PDB file of C-alpha atoms and ligand atoms in Angstrom:
ATOM      1  CA  ASN T   1     -31.337 -86.530 -70.158  1.00 67.00           C
ATOM      2  CA  LYS T   2     -31.843 -90.267 -70.142  1.00 83.00           C
ATOM      3  CA  GLU T   3     -29.084 -92.240 -68.444  1.00 94.00           C
ATOM      4  CA  LEU T   4     -27.548 -94.557 -70.979  1.00 97.00           C
ATOM      5  CA  THR T   5     -25.961 -97.955 -70.985  1.00 98.00           C
ATOM      6  CA  VAL T   6     -22.683 -97.869 -72.895  1.00 98.00           C
ATOM      7  CA  ALA T   7     -20.903-101.093 -73.904  1.00 98.00           C
ATOM      8  CA  ILE T   8     -17.250-100.965 -74.955  1.00 98.00           C
ATOM      9  CA  ASP T   9     -15.623-104.131 -76.274  1.00 98.00           C
ATOM     10  CA  GLY T  10     -12.368-104.921 -78.005  1.00 98.00           C
ATOM     11  CA  PRO T  11      -9.097-106.831 -77.847  1.00 97.00           C
ATOM     12  CA  ALA T  12      -6.431-106.495 -75.147  1.00 94.00           C
ATOM     13  CA  GLY T  13      -4.630-103.172 -75.010  1.00 92.00           C
ATOM     14  CA  ALA T  14      -6.981-101.275 -77.332  1.00 95.00           C
ATOM     15  CA  GLY T  15      -7.388 -98.638 -74.624  1.00 92.00           C
ATOM     16  CA  LYS T  16     -10.867 -99.673 -73.520  1.00 95.00           C
ATOM     17  CA  SER T  17     -10.463 -99.090 -69.812  1.00 93.00           C
ATOM     18  CA  THR T  18      -8.624 -95.769 -70.120  1.00 93.00           C
ATOM     19  CA  VAL T  19     -11.262 -94.419 -72.464  1.00 97.00           C
ATOM     20  CA  ALA T  20     -14.243 -95.987 -70.668  1.00 97.00           C
ATOM     21  CA  LYS T  21     -13.186 -94.503 -67.327  1.00 96.00           C
ATOM     22  CA  ILE T  22     -12.975 -90.981 -68.699  1.00 97.00           C
ATOM     23  CA  VAL T  23     -16.234 -91.276 -70.634  1.00 98.00           C
ATOM     24  CA  ALA T  24     -17.945 -92.478 -67.445  1.00 97.00           C
ATOM     25  CA  ASP T  25     -16.480 -89.566 -65.473  1.00 96.00           C
ATOM     26  CA  LYS T  26     -17.605 -87.016 -68.031  1.00 97.00           C
ATOM     27  CA  LEU T  27     -21.131 -88.391 -68.206  1.00 96.00           C
ATOM     28  CA  GLU T  28     -21.218 -88.957 -64.417  1.00 95.00           C
ATOM     29  CA  TYR T  29     -21.948 -92.629 -64.955  1.00 96.00           C
ATOM     30  CA  ILE T  30     -20.459 -95.578 -63.136  1.00 95.00           C
ATOM     31  CA  TYR T  31     -17.661 -97.521 -64.789  1.00 96.00           C
ATOM     32  CA  ILE T  32     -17.470-101.299 -64.670  1.00 97.00           C
ATOM     33  CA  ASP T  33     -14.309-103.109 -65.719  1.00 97.00           C
ATOM     34  CA  THR T  34     -15.467-106.667 -66.411  1.00 98.00           C
ATOM     35  CA  GLY T  35     -11.924-107.788 -67.262  1.00 97.00           C
ATOM     36  CA  ALA T  36     -10.985-106.994 -63.664  1.00 97.00           C
ATOM     37  CA  MET T  37     -13.685-109.417 -62.518  1.00 98.00           C
ATOM     38  CA  TYR T  38     -12.257-112.292 -64.614  1.00 98.00           C
ATOM     39  CA  ARG T  39      -8.810-111.324 -63.359  1.00 98.00           C
ATOM     40  CA  ALA T  40      -9.929-111.385 -59.716  1.00 98.00           C
ATOM     41  CA  LEU T  41     -11.379-114.874 -60.144  1.00 98.00           C
ATOM     42  CA  THR T  42      -8.177-116.018 -61.798  1.00 98.00           C
ATOM     43  CA  LEU T  43      -6.170-114.632 -58.891  1.00 98.00           C
ATOM     44  CA  LYS T  44      -8.370-116.506 -56.441  1.00 98.00           C
ATOM     45  CA  ALA T  45      -7.985-119.755 -58.396  1.00 98.00           C
ATOM     46  CA  LEU T  46      -4.196-119.330 -58.465  1.00 98.00           C
ATOM     47  CA  GLN T  47      -4.070-118.465 -54.755  1.00 97.00           C
ATOM     48  CA  GLU T  48      -6.095-121.546 -53.918  1.00 97.00           C
ATOM     49  CA  ASP T  49      -3.940-123.722 -56.168  1.00 97.00           C
ATOM     50  CA  ILE T  50      -6.858-124.836 -58.262  1.00 96.00           C
ATOM     51  CA  ASP T  51      -6.178-126.873 -61.364  1.00 97.00           C
ATOM     52  CA  LEU T  52      -7.274-124.455 -64.113  1.00 96.00           C
ATOM     53  CA  THR T  53      -8.508-127.307 -66.274  1.00 95.00           C
ATOM     54  CA  ASN T  54     -10.933-128.353 -63.551  1.00 97.00           C
ATOM     55  CA  LYS T  55     -14.125-126.603 -64.663  1.00 97.00           C
ATOM     56  CA  ALA T  56     -16.222-127.662 -61.687  1.00 98.00           C
ATOM     57  CA  ASP T  57     -13.760-126.152 -59.221  1.00 98.00           C
ATOM     58  CA  LEU T  58     -13.540-122.939 -61.217  1.00 98.00           C
ATOM     59  CA  VAL T  59     -17.307-122.599 -61.272  1.00 98.00           C
ATOM     60  CA  LYS T  60     -17.399-123.180 -57.509  1.00 98.00           C
ATOM     61  CA  ILE T  61     -14.905-120.347 -57.048  1.00 97.00           C
ATOM     62  CA  ALA T  62     -16.994-118.106 -59.286  1.00 98.00           C
ATOM     63  CA  GLN T  63     -20.062-118.823 -57.172  1.00 97.00           C
ATOM     64  CA  GLN T  64     -18.298-118.181 -53.888  1.00 97.00           C
ATOM     65  CA  ALA T  65     -16.138-115.173 -54.723  1.00 97.00           C
ATOM     66  CA  LYS T  66     -17.343-111.790 -53.557  1.00 97.00           C
ATOM     67  CA  ILE T  67     -16.217-109.254 -56.113  1.00 97.00           C
ATOM     68  CA  SER T  68     -16.999-105.571 -55.710  1.00 95.00           C
ATOM     69  CA  PHE T  69     -15.757-102.201 -56.853  1.00 94.00           C
ATOM     70  CA  SER T  70     -15.080 -99.072 -54.855  1.00 92.00           C
ATOM     71  CA  LYS T  71     -13.602 -95.685 -55.510  1.00 87.00           C
ATOM     72  CA  ASN T  72     -10.808 -94.320 -53.371  1.00 84.00           C
ATOM     73  CA  ASN T  73      -9.395 -90.850 -54.056  1.00 84.00           C
ATOM     74  CA  LYS T  74     -10.888 -91.039 -57.538  1.00 82.00           C
ATOM     75  CA  GLN T  75      -9.078 -94.358 -58.126  1.00 87.00           C
ATOM     76  CA  GLU T  76     -11.083 -97.450 -59.059  1.00 90.00           C
ATOM     77  CA  ARG T  77     -10.361-100.302 -56.660  1.00 95.00           C
ATOM     78  CA  ILE T  78     -11.469-103.899 -56.960  1.00 97.00           C
ATOM     79  CA  LEU T  79     -12.152-105.999 -53.907  1.00 97.00           C
ATOM     80  CA  LEU T  80     -12.051-109.783 -53.804  1.00 98.00           C
ATOM     81  CA  ASP T  81     -13.570-111.231 -50.643  1.00 97.00           C
ATOM     82  CA  GLN T  82     -13.139-107.805 -49.001  1.00 95.00           C
ATOM     83  CA  GLN T  83      -9.424-107.595 -49.905  1.00 97.00           C
ATOM     84  CA  ASP T  84      -8.141-104.885 -52.221  1.00 97.00           C
ATOM     85  CA  VAL T  85      -6.546-106.781 -55.134  1.00 98.00           C
ATOM     86  CA  THR T  86      -6.285-103.879 -57.604  1.00 96.00           C
ATOM     87  CA  SER T  87      -2.592-104.305 -58.272  1.00 93.00           C
ATOM     88  CA  GLN T  88      -2.421-108.070 -57.748  1.00 96.00           C
ATOM     89  CA  ILE T  89      -4.751-108.734 -60.698  1.00 97.00           C
ATOM     90  CA  ARG T  90      -2.330-107.060 -63.149  1.00 91.00           C
ATOM     91  CA  THR T  91       0.594-109.455 -62.820  1.00 90.00           C
ATOM     92  CA  LYS T  92       2.046-111.453 -65.688  1.00 89.00           C
ATOM     93  CA  ARG T  93       0.874-114.639 -63.991  1.00 95.00           C
ATOM     94  CA  VAL T  94      -2.735-113.466 -64.041  1.00 96.00           C
ATOM     95  CA  ASN T  95      -2.349-112.181 -67.642  1.00 92.00           C
ATOM     96  CA  ASN T  96      -1.200-115.594 -68.754  1.00 93.00           C
ATOM     97  CA  HIS T  97      -3.981-117.554 -67.083  1.00 96.00           C
ATOM     98  CA  VAL T  98      -7.061-115.344 -67.226  1.00 96.00           C
ATOM     99  CA  SER T  99      -8.262-116.509 -70.649  1.00 95.00           C
ATOM    100  CA  LEU T 100      -8.262-120.116 -69.453  1.00 96.00           C
ATOM    101  CA  VAL T 101     -10.574-119.229 -66.603  1.00 97.00           C
ATOM    102  CA  ALA T 102     -12.701-116.923 -68.794  1.00 97.00           C
ATOM    103  CA  LYS T 103     -13.455-119.610 -71.351  1.00 96.00           C
ATOM    104  CA  VAL T 104     -15.364-121.791 -68.891  1.00 98.00           C
ATOM    105  CA  ALA T 105     -19.094-121.473 -69.601  1.00 98.00           C
ATOM    106  CA  GLY T 106     -20.135-121.851 -65.957  1.00 98.00           C
ATOM    107  CA  VAL T 107     -17.698-119.134 -64.877  1.00 98.00           C
ATOM    108  CA  ARG T 108     -19.068-116.762 -67.517  1.00 98.00           C
ATOM    109  CA  LYS T 109     -22.620-117.512 -66.464  1.00 98.00           C
ATOM    110  CA  GLU T 110     -21.877-116.347 -62.899  1.00 98.00           C
ATOM    111  CA  LEU T 111     -19.999-113.223 -63.924  1.00 98.00           C
ATOM    112  CA  VAL T 112     -22.497-112.208 -66.623  1.00 98.00           C
ATOM    113  CA  LYS T 113     -25.254-112.421 -63.995  1.00 98.00           C
ATOM    114  CA  ALA T 114     -23.267-110.195 -61.626  1.00 97.00           C
ATOM    115  CA  GLN T 115     -22.425-107.733 -64.428  1.00 98.00           C
ATOM    116  CA  ARG T 116     -26.065-107.361 -65.467  1.00 97.00           C
ATOM    117  CA  LYS T 117     -26.997-106.655 -61.871  1.00 96.00           C
ATOM    118  CA  LEU T 118     -24.332-103.948 -61.605  1.00 94.00           C
ATOM    119  CA  ALA T 119     -25.743-102.274 -64.716  1.00 94.00           C
ATOM    120  CA  THR T 120     -29.317-101.921 -63.494  1.00 93.00           C
ATOM    121  CA  CYS T 121     -28.831 -98.968 -61.181  1.00 87.00           C
ATOM    122  CA  CYS T 122     -27.963 -96.022 -63.340  1.00 90.00           C
ATOM    123  CA  GLY T 123     -25.983 -94.701 -66.247  1.00 95.00           C
ATOM    124  CA  VAL T 124     -23.163 -97.146 -66.852  1.00 97.00           C
ATOM    125  CA  VAL T 125     -20.112 -97.607 -69.037  1.00 98.00           C
ATOM    126  CA  MET T 126     -19.040-101.243 -69.081  1.00 98.00           C
ATOM    127  CA  ASP T 127     -16.008-102.590 -70.904  1.00 98.00           C
ATOM    128  CA  GLY T 128     -14.987-106.124 -71.799  1.00 98.00           C
ATOM    129  CA  ARG T 129     -15.218-108.635 -74.645  1.00 98.00           C
ATOM    130  CA  ASP T 130     -18.876-109.706 -74.739  1.00 98.00           C
ATOM    131  CA  ILE T 131     -20.697-106.683 -73.331  1.00 98.00           C
ATOM    132  CA  GLY T 132     -22.478-105.620 -76.527  1.00 98.00           C
ATOM    133  CA  THR T 133     -23.143-109.204 -77.614  1.00 98.00           C
ATOM    134  CA  VAL T 134     -24.038-111.062 -74.416  1.00 98.00           C
ATOM    135  CA  VAL T 135     -24.044-109.039 -71.195  1.00 98.00           C
ATOM    136  CA  LEU T 136     -25.996-105.992 -72.379  1.00 98.00           C
ATOM    137  CA  PRO T 137     -27.374-106.778 -75.850  1.00 98.00           C
ATOM    138  CA  ASN T 138     -29.814-103.872 -75.484  1.00 97.00           C
ATOM    139  CA  ALA T 139     -27.142-101.302 -74.607  1.00 98.00           C
ATOM    140  CA  ASP T 140     -27.960 -97.804 -75.920  1.00 97.00           C
ATOM    141  CA  VAL T 141     -24.455 -97.343 -77.288  1.00 98.00           C
ATOM    142  CA  LYS T 142     -22.075-100.086 -78.434  1.00 98.00           C
ATOM    143  CA  ILE T 143     -18.458 -99.388 -79.297  1.00 98.00           C
ATOM    144  CA  PHE T 144     -15.871-101.836 -80.614  1.00 98.00           C
ATOM    145  CA  LEU T 145     -12.385-100.430 -80.026  1.00 98.00           C
ATOM    146  CA  THR T 146      -9.470-101.816 -81.990  1.00 98.00           C
ATOM    147  CA  ALA T 147      -5.870-100.940 -82.824  1.00 97.00           C
ATOM    148  CA  SER T 148      -3.023-102.775 -84.531  1.00 98.00           C
ATOM    149  CA  VAL T 149      -1.183-105.369 -82.427  1.00 97.00           C
ATOM    150  CA  GLU T 150       1.989-103.291 -82.699  1.00 97.00           C
ATOM    151  CA  GLU T 151       0.240-100.202 -81.355  1.00 97.00           C
ATOM    152  CA  ARG T 152      -1.527-102.102 -78.585  1.00 97.00           C
ATOM    153  CA  THR T 153       1.752-103.641 -77.481  1.00 97.00           C
ATOM    154  CA  THR T 154       3.443-100.237 -77.551  1.00 96.00           C
ATOM    155  CA  ARG T 155       0.733 -98.747 -75.326  1.00 93.00           C
ATOM    156  CA  ARG T 156       0.898-101.594 -72.802  1.00 91.00           C
ATOM    157  CA  PHE T 157       4.679-101.433 -72.841  1.00 93.00           C
ATOM    158  CA  GLN T 158       4.616 -97.707 -72.091  1.00 92.00           C
ATOM    159  CA  GLN T 159       1.978 -98.148 -69.389  1.00 87.00           C
ATOM    160  CA  LEU T 160       4.104-100.743 -67.638  1.00 86.00           C
ATOM    161  CA  LYS T 161       7.263 -98.702 -68.062  1.00 91.00           C
ATOM    162  CA  ASP T 162       5.529 -95.702 -66.469  1.00 91.00           C
ATOM    163  CA  LYS T 163       4.754 -97.913 -63.516  1.00 85.00           C
ATOM    164  CA  GLY T 164       8.401 -98.899 -63.269  1.00 90.00           C
ATOM    165  CA  VAL T 165       7.820-102.392 -64.642  1.00 86.00           C
ATOM    166  CA  ASN T 166      10.327-103.491 -67.265  1.00 89.00           C
ATOM    167  CA  VAL T 167       9.126-106.077 -69.747  1.00 90.00           C
ATOM    168  CA  ASN T 168      10.349-107.534 -72.991  1.00 94.00           C
ATOM    169  CA  PHE T 169       8.476-106.008 -75.954  1.00 97.00           C
ATOM    170  CA  ALA T 170       8.434-109.171 -78.078  1.00 97.00           C
ATOM    171  CA  GLU T 171       7.229-111.270 -75.150  1.00 95.00           C
ATOM    172  CA  LEU T 172       4.517-108.771 -74.343  1.00 94.00           C
ATOM    173  CA  LYS T 173       3.376-108.818 -77.966  1.00 96.00           C
ATOM    174  CA  GLU T 174       3.192-112.614 -77.963  1.00 96.00           C
ATOM    175  CA  GLU T 175       1.221-112.522 -74.722  1.00 94.00           C
ATOM    176  CA  ILE T 176      -1.327-110.135 -76.237  1.00 95.00           C
ATOM    177  CA  ILE T 177      -1.663-112.149 -79.447  1.00 96.00           C
ATOM    178  CA  LYS T 178      -2.156-115.364 -77.529  1.00 95.00           C
ATOM    179  CA  ARG T 179      -4.767-113.897 -75.190  1.00 94.00           C
ATOM    180  CA  ASP T 180      -6.729-112.413 -78.119  1.00 95.00           C
ATOM    181  CA  GLN T 181      -6.656-115.723 -79.922  1.00 96.00           C
ATOM    182  CA  LEU T 182      -8.080-117.560 -76.924  1.00 95.00           C
ATOM    183  CA  ASP T 183     -10.683-114.838 -76.364  1.00 96.00           C
ATOM    184  CA  ARG T 184     -11.766-114.795 -80.032  1.00 97.00           C
ATOM    185  CA  ASN T 185     -12.029-118.529 -80.461  1.00 97.00           C
ATOM    186  CA  ARG T 186     -13.804-119.655 -77.320  1.00 97.00           C
ATOM    187  CA  GLU T 187     -17.300-121.087 -77.604  1.00 96.00           C
ATOM    188  CA  VAL T 188     -19.070-118.911 -75.053  1.00 96.00           C
ATOM    189  CA  GLY T 189     -19.026-115.115 -75.182  1.00 97.00           C
ATOM    190  CA  PRO T 190     -16.124-114.785 -77.620  1.00 97.00           C
ATOM    191  CA  LEU T 191     -14.519-111.448 -78.385  1.00 97.00           C
ATOM    192  CA  GLN T 192     -16.640-110.239 -81.269  1.00 96.00           C
ATOM    193  CA  LYS T 193     -18.058-106.999 -82.598  1.00 98.00           C
ATOM    194  CA  ALA T 194     -21.819-106.782 -82.124  1.00 98.00           C
ATOM    195  CA  ASP T 195     -23.641-106.201 -85.429  1.00 98.00           C
ATOM    196  CA  ASP T 196     -24.890-102.840 -84.201  1.00 97.00           C
ATOM    197  CA  ALA T 197     -21.596-101.678 -82.632  1.00 98.00           C
ATOM    198  CA  VAL T 198     -19.620 -98.734 -83.962  1.00 98.00           C
ATOM    199  CA  GLU T 199     -16.049 -99.819 -84.654  1.00 98.00           C
ATOM    200  CA  ILE T 200     -13.331 -97.299 -83.864  1.00 98.00           C
ATOM    201  CA  ASP T 201      -9.787 -98.096 -84.974  1.00 97.00           C
ATOM    202  CA  THR T 202      -7.650 -96.125 -82.539  1.00 97.00           C
ATOM    203  CA  THR T 203      -4.261 -96.939 -84.082  1.00 97.00           C
ATOM    204  CA  ASP T 204      -3.708 -93.394 -85.307  1.00 96.00           C
ATOM    205  CA  LEU T 205      -6.080 -91.587 -82.967  1.00 96.00           C
ATOM    206  CA  ASP T 206      -5.413 -89.550 -79.866  1.00 93.00           C
ATOM    207  CA  LYS T 207      -7.045 -90.698 -76.663  1.00 94.00           C
ATOM    208  CA  LYS T 208      -8.890 -87.375 -76.572  1.00 97.00           C
ATOM    209  CA  ASP T 209     -10.354 -87.891 -80.040  1.00 97.00           C
ATOM    210  CA  VAL T 210     -11.597 -91.352 -79.145  1.00 98.00           C
ATOM    211  CA  ILE T 211     -13.253 -90.031 -75.995  1.00 98.00           C
ATOM    212  CA  ASN T 212     -14.898 -87.140 -77.841  1.00 98.00           C
ATOM    213  CA  LYS T 213     -16.147 -89.457 -80.540  1.00 98.00           C
ATOM    214  CA  ILE T 214     -17.796 -91.767 -78.005  1.00 98.00           C
ATOM    215  CA  ILE T 215     -19.318 -88.848 -76.086  1.00 98.00           C
ATOM    216  CA  SER T 216     -20.767 -87.434 -79.282  1.00 97.00           C
ATOM    217  CA  ILE T 217     -22.262 -90.826 -80.166  1.00 98.00           C
ATOM    218  CA  CYS T 218     -23.852 -90.866 -76.696  1.00 97.00           C
ATOM    219  CA  GLN T 219     -25.264 -87.380 -77.206  1.00 95.00           C
ATOM    220  CA  GLU T 220     -26.915 -88.441 -80.436  1.00 95.00           C
ATOM    221  CA  VAL T 221     -28.933 -91.191 -78.748  1.00 93.00           C
TER     222      VAL T 221
HETATM  223  O1  C5P W   1      -9.923-106.373 -70.192  1.00 58.77           O
HETATM  224  P1  C5P W   1      -8.771-107.209 -69.658  1.00 58.77           P
HETATM  225  O2  C5P W   1      -7.642-107.296 -70.614  1.00 58.77           O
HETATM  226  O3  C5P W   1      -8.373-106.828 -68.286  1.00 58.77           O
HETATM  227  O4  C5P W   1      -9.414-108.670 -69.556  1.00 58.77           O
HETATM  228  C1  C5P W   1      -8.678-109.763 -69.093  1.00 58.77           C
HETATM  229  C2  C5P W   1      -9.243-111.059 -69.657  1.00 58.77           C
HETATM  230  O5  C5P W   1     -10.524-111.311 -69.098  1.00 58.77           O
HETATM  231  C3  C5P W   1      -9.455-111.114 -71.162  1.00 58.77           C
HETATM  232  O6  C5P W   1      -8.288-111.467 -71.858  1.00 58.77           O
HETATM  233  C4  C5P W   1     -10.535-112.170 -71.287  1.00 58.77           C
HETATM  234  O7  C5P W   1      -9.993-113.468 -71.266  1.00 58.77           O
HETATM  235  C5  C5P W   1     -11.359-111.981 -70.037  1.00 58.77           C
HETATM  236  N1  C5P W   1     -12.571-111.198 -70.255  1.00 58.77           N
HETATM  237  C6  C5P W   1     -13.661-111.854 -70.782  1.00 58.77           C
HETATM  238  N2  C5P W   1     -14.852-111.201 -70.925  1.00 58.77           N
HETATM  239  C7  C5P W   1     -14.971-109.917 -70.566  1.00 58.77           C
HETATM  240  C8  C5P W   1     -13.854-109.217 -70.056  1.00 58.77           C
HETATM  241  C9  C5P W   1     -12.657-109.891 -69.934  1.00 58.77           C
HETATM  242  O8  C5P W   1     -13.572-113.018 -71.123  1.00 58.77           O
HETATM  243  N3  C5P W   1     -16.161-109.316 -70.666  1.00 58.77           N
END
């Protein structure tokens, strides 16, 4: 059995990371959450009080930051300069600023380089916005996961509620729409379906069905 490279892209809240993690577990591949990397950089920029319109400073941060992943009790953790920032990268503040950092070409250049390196070792499932188009254009399997904005907001809302975080539904929806818009319309590495990606609309699908569908696509390769 050849170890595959699986790219999963799509808009915010489409369920990419949930699905990608389970697919990776089932295939015994590593899972790489590239959104977490952009989030970690954004956190660092905010912590260091960097002006987010200052591209040169953002690129400097991207060059200096040490981002790595580790697994603890089966939980994915992300480390920024040796500190565990797994929960800190999920705040509203990071949500609202990450697309500004992610649109800077020099920042993307650094992270794309790091992401390609992470994918060279073994079977890998990587999720993000530009994996099938830019990071791993030769991926064996490319999936583009979508769902209606309403459904994506509902899922995020529920996820947060389960964690004990109360948010306003309408605000959350606006946040998601705005982030998608920025991600779709940027010049470098925009959110876009690769020509050879399989699009799966998950609006009316069970998580299990989505996972099985992706696994069966992998088995056909
Ligand atoms: O996947 P997640 O929602 O955590 O991603 C957070 C943000 O990181 C996205 O809204 C996008 O701005 C950026 N991102 C990106 N390219 C990727 C992954 C994420 O620009 N490959």
